mmCIF file of C-alpha atoms in Angstrom:
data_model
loop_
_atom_site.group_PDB
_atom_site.id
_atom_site.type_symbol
_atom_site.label_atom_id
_atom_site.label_comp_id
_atom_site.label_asym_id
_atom_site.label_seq_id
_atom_site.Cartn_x
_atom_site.Cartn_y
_atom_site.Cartn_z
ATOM 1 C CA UNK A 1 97.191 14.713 -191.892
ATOM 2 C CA UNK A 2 98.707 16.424 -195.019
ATOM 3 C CA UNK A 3 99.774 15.649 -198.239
ATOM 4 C CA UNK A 4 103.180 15.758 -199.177
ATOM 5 C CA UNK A 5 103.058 18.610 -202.089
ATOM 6 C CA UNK A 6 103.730 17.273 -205.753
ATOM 7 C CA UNK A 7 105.460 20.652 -206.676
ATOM 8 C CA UNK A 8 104.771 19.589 -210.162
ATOM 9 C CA UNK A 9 101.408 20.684 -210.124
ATOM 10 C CA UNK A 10 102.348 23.945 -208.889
ATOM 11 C CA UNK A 11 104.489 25.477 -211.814
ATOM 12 C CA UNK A 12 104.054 29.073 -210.427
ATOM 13 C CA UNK A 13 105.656 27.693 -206.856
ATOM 14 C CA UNK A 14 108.988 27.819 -208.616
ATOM 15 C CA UNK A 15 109.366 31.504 -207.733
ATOM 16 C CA UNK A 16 108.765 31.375 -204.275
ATOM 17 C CA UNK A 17 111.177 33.147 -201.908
ATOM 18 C CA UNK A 18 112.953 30.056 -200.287
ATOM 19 C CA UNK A 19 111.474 31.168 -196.501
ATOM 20 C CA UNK A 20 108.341 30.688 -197.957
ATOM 21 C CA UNK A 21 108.713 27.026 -198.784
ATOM 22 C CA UNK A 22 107.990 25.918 -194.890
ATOM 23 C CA UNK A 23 108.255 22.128 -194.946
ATOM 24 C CA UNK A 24 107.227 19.116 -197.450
ATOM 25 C CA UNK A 25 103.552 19.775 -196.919
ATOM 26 C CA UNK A 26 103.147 23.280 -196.576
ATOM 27 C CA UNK A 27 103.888 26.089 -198.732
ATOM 28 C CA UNK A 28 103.294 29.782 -197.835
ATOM 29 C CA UNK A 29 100.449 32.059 -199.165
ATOM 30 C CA UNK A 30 101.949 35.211 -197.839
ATOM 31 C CA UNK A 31 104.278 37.229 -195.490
ATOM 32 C CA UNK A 32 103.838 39.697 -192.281
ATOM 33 C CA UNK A 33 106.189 40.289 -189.400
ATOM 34 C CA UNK A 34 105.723 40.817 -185.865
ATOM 35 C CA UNK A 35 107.831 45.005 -185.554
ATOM 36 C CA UNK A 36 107.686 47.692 -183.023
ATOM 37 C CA UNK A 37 104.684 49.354 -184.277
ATOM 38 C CA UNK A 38 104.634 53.209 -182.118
ATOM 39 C CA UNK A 39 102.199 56.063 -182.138
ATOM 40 C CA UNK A 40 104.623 58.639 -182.510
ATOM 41 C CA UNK A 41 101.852 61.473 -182.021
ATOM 42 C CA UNK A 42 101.881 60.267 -178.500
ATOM 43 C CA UNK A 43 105.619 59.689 -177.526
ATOM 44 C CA UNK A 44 107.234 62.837 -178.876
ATOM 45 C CA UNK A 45 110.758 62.103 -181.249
ATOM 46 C CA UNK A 46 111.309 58.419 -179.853
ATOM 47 C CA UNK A 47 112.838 56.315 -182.403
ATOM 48 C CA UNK A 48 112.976 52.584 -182.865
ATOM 49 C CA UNK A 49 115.620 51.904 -184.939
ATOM 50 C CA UNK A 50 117.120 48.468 -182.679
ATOM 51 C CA UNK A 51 114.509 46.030 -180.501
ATOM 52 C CA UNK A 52 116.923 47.370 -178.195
ATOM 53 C CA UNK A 53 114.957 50.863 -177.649
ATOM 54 C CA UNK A 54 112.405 49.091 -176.133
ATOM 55 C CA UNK A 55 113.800 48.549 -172.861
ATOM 56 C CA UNK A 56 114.189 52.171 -172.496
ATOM 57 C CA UNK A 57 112.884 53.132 -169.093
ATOM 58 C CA UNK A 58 110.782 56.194 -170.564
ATOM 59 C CA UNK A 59 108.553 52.786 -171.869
ATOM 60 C CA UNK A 60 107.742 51.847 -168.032
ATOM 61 C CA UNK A 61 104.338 50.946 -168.448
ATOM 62 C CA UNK A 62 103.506 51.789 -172.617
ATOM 63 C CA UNK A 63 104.162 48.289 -174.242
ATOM 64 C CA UNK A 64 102.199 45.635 -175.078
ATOM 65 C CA UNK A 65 102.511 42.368 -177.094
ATOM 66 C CA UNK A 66 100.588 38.933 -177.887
ATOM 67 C CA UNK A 67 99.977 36.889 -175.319
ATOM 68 C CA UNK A 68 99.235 33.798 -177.473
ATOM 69 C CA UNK A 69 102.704 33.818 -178.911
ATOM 70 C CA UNK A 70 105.576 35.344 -176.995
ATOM 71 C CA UNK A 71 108.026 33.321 -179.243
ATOM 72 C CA UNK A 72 108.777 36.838 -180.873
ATOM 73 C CA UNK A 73 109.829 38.638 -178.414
ATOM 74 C CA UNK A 74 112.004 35.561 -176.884
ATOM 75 C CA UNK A 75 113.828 34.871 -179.877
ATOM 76 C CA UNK A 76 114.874 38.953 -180.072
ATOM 77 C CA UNK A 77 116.173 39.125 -176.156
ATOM 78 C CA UNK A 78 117.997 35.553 -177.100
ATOM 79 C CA UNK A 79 119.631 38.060 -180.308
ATOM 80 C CA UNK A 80 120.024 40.914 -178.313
ATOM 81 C CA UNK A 81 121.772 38.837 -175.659
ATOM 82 C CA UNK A 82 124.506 36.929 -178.565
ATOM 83 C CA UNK A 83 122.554 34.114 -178.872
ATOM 84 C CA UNK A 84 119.703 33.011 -181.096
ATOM 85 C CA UNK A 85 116.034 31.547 -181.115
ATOM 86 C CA UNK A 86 117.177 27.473 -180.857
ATOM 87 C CA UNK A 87 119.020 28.730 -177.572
ATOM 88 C CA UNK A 88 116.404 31.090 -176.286
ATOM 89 C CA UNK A 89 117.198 30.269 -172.839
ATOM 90 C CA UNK A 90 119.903 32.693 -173.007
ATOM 91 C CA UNK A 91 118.065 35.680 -173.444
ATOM 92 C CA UNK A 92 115.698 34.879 -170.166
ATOM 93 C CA UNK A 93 117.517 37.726 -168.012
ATOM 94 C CA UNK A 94 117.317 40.001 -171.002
ATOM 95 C CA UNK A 95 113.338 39.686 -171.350
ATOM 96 C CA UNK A 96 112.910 39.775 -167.409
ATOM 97 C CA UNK A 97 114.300 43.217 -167.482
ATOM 98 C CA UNK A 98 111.558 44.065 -170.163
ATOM 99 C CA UNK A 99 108.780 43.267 -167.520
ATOM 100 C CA UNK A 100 108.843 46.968 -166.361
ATOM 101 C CA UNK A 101 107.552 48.172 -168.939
ATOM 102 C CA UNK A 102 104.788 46.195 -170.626
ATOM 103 C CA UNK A 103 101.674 47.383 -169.525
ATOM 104 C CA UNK A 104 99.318 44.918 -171.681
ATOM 105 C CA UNK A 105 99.240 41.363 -173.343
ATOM 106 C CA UNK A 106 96.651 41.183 -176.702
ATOM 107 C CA UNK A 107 94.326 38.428 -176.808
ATOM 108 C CA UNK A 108 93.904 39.053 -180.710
ATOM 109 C CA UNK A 109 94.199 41.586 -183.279
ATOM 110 C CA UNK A 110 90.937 43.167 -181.978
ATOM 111 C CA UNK A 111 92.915 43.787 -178.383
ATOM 112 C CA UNK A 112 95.621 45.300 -180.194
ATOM 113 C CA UNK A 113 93.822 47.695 -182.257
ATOM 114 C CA UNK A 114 91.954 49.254 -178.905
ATOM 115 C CA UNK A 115 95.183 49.160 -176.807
ATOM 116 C CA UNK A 116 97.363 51.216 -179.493
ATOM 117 C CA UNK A 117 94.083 53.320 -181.239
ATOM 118 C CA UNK A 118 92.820 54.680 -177.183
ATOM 119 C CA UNK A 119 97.263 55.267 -176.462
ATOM 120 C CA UNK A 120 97.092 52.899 -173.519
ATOM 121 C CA UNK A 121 99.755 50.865 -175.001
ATOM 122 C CA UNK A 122 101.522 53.477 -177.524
ATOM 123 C CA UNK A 123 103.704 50.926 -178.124
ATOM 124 C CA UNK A 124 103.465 47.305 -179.142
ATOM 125 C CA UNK A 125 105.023 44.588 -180.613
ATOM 126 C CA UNK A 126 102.517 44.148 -183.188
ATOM 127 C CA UNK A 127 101.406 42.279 -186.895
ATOM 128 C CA UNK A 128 102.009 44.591 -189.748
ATOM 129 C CA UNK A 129 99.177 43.581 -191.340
ATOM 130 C CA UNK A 130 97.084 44.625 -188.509
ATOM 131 C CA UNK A 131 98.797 47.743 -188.074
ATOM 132 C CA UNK A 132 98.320 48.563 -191.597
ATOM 133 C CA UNK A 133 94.684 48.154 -191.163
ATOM 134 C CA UNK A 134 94.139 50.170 -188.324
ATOM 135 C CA UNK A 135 96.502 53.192 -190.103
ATOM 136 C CA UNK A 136 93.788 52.754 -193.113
ATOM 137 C CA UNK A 137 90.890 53.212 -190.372
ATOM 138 C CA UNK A 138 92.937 57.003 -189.595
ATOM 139 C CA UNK A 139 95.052 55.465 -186.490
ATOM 140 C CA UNK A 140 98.574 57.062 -186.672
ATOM 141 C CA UNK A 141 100.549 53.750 -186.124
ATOM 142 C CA UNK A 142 104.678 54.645 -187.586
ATOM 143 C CA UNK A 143 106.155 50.617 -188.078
ATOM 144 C CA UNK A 144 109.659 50.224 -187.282
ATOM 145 C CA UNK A 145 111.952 47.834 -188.779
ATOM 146 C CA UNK A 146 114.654 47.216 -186.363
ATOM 147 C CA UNK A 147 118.170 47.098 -187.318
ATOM 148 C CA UNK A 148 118.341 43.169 -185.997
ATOM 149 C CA UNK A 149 115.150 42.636 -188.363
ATOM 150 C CA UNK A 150 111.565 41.925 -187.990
ATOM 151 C CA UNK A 151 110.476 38.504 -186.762
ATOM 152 C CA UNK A 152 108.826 37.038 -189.980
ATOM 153 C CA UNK A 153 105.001 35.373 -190.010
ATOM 154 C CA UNK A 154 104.009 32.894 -192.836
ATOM 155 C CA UNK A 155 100.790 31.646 -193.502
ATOM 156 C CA UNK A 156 100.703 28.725 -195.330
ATOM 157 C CA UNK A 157 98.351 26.723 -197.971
ATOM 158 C CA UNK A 158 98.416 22.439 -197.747
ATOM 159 C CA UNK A 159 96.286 19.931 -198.990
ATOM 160 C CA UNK A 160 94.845 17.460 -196.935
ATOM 161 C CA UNK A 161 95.806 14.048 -196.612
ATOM 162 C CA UNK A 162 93.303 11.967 -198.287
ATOM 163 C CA UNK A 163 91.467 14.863 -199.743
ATOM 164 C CA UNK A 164 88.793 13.628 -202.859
ATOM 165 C CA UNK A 165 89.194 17.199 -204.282
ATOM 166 C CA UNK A 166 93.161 17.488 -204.332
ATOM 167 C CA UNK A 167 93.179 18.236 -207.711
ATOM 168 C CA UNK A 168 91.202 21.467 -207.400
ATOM 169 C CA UNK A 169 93.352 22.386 -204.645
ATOM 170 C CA UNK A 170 96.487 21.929 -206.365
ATOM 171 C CA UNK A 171 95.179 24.463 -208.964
ATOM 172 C CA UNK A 172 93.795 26.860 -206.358
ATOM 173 C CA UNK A 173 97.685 26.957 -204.772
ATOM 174 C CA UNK A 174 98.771 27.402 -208.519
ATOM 175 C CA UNK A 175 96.372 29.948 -209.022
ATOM 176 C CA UNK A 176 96.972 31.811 -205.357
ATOM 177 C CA UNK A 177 100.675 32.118 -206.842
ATOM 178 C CA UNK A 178 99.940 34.144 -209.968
ATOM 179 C CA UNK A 179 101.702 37.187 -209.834
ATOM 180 C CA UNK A 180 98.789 39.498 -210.429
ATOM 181 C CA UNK A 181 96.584 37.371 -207.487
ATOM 182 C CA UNK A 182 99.690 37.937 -205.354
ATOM 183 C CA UNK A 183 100.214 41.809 -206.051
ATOM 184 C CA UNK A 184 96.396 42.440 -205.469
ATOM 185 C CA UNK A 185 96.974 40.247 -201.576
ATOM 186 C CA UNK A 186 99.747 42.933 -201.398
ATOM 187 C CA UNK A 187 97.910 45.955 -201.925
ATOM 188 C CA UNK A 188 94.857 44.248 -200.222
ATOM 189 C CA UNK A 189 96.087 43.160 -196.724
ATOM 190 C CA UNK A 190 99.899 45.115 -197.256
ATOM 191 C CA UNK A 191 101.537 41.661 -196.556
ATOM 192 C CA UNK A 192 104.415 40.472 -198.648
ATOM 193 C CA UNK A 193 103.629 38.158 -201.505
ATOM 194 C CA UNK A 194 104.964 34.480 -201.814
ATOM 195 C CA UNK A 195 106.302 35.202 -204.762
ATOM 196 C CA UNK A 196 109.510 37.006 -206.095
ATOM 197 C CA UNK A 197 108.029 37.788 -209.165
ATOM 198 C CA UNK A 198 105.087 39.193 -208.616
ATOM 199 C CA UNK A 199 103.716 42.900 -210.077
ATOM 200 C CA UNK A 200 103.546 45.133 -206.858
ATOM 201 C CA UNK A 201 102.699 48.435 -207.006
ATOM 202 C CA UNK A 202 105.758 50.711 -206.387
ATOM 203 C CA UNK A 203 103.788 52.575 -203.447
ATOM 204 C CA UNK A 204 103.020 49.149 -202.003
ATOM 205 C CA UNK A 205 106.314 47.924 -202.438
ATOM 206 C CA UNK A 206 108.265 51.024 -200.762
ATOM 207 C CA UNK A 207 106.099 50.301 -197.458
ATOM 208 C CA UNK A 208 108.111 48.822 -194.452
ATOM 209 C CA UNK A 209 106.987 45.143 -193.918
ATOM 210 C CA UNK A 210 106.954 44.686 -197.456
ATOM 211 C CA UNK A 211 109.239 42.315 -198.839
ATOM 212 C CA UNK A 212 109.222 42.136 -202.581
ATOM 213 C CA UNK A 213 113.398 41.052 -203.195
ATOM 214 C CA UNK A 214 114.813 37.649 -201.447
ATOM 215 C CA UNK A 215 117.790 39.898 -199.616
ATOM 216 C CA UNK A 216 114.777 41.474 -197.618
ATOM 217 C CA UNK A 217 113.331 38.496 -196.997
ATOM 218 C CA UNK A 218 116.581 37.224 -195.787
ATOM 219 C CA UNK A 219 116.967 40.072 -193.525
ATOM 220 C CA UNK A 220 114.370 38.920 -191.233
ATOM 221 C CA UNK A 221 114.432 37.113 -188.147
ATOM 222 C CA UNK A 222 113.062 33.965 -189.148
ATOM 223 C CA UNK A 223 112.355 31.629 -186.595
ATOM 224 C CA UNK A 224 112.387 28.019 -187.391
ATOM 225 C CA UNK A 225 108.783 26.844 -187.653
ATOM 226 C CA UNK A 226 109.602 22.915 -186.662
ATOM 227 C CA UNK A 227 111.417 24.352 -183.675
ATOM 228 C CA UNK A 228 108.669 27.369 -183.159
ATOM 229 C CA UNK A 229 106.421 23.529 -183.281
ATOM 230 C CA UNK A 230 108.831 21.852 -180.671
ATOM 231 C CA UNK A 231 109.392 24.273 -177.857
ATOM 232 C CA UNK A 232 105.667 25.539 -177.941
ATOM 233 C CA UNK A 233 104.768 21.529 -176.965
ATOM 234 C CA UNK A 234 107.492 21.249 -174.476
ATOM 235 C CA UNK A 235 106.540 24.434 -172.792
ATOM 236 C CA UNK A 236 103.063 23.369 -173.243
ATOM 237 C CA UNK A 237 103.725 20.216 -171.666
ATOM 238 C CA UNK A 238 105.831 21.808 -168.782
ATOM 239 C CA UNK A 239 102.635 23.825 -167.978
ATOM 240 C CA UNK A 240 100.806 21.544 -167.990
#
């Protein structure tokens, strides 16, 4: 379905952060983590400073999270409970004790804006990008980056397999990681860029979610997208 990349017609791909190079076929286009996104206007001097603090009981009833991809929240309660997100079975008690207080799964970033901009859910386990949007629309949204680290999102460019215009897509990738395209996606959509080289602003840079140095990227929770892949079909086909 997609072409295995010929990295030699990508020079500018040689200063991608490593978690950005997902598999032989896809490469990513840019960074965003699912955090603990709070309206602090709304729940007095509660911090967030471990994933931890959301199983507080003063949360009975304030959180919500995405309902079409739990996988964040399951590979933290594996982490929280010694383990990690290839043996997320061990965290199952952990996240059952959550239950209390979620009071709301999103359907989509539209869901989320409404539950945290009304303070029905004035806390969530929400997309930086999305919160950074809603914070530009006047929504007082504080992101948290907990001490265990954010749970990273990549999207990703590819070319298909087959594709009678490869060649133009090869130089669209090469293009997408110019370091001046990349800092204006940065200051755009306040995602990280793909690249480790690129010219972010310093106010842009200094933002939680931003990753602009390979430590930071590093310092995520970065869950393996082949086995993200995997246990999505097996649940699926459990379900099913």
């Amino acid at each position: 379905m997609f072409e295995e990349l010929d990295l030699a017609k990508i020079p500018n791909a040689k200063n991608l952060a490593d978690e950005a190079r997902i598999s032989p076929f896809h490469l990513g286009a840019w960074a965003y983590v699912y955090t603990i996104g709070y309206r602090a206007d709304l729940l007095g001097n509660m911090k967030f400073d471990s994933w931890n603090d959301l199983w507080k009981p003063e949360l009975k009833g304030k959180i919500a999270g995405p309902d079409f991809d739990p996988s964040h929240i399951i590979a933290v309660s594996a982490i929280l409970s010694g383990s990690d997100a290839a043996h997320w079975e061990k965290g199952q008690e952990k996240l059952k004790e959550l239950k209390p207080n979620f009071k709301a799964f999103y359907t989509n970033d539209a869901n989320s804006q409404q539950l945290l901009a009304s303070g029905e859910t004035p806390v969530q386990i929400v997309l930086s990008m999305n919160a950074y949007y809603m914070i530009g629309q006047g929504v007082p949204i504080t992101l948290a980056i907990p001490k265990e680290g954010a749970v990273l999102g990549v999207d990703t460019v590819a070319v298909m397999k087959g594709s009678k215009k490869a060649e133009l897509a090869y130089k669209f990738i090469n293009a997408l990681y110019d370091p001046d395209i990349q800092a204006e996606i940065a200051k755009l959509k306040k995602g990280s860029p793909a690249v480790l080289n690129a010219r972010i602003d310093p106010e842009i840079a200094k933002l939680p979610c931003v990753f602009t140095t390979a430590a930071q990227w590093k310092q995520q929770i970065n869950i393996d997208a082949k086995l993200r892949a995997e246990e999505n079909r097996r649940v699926a086909k459990m379900v099913c």
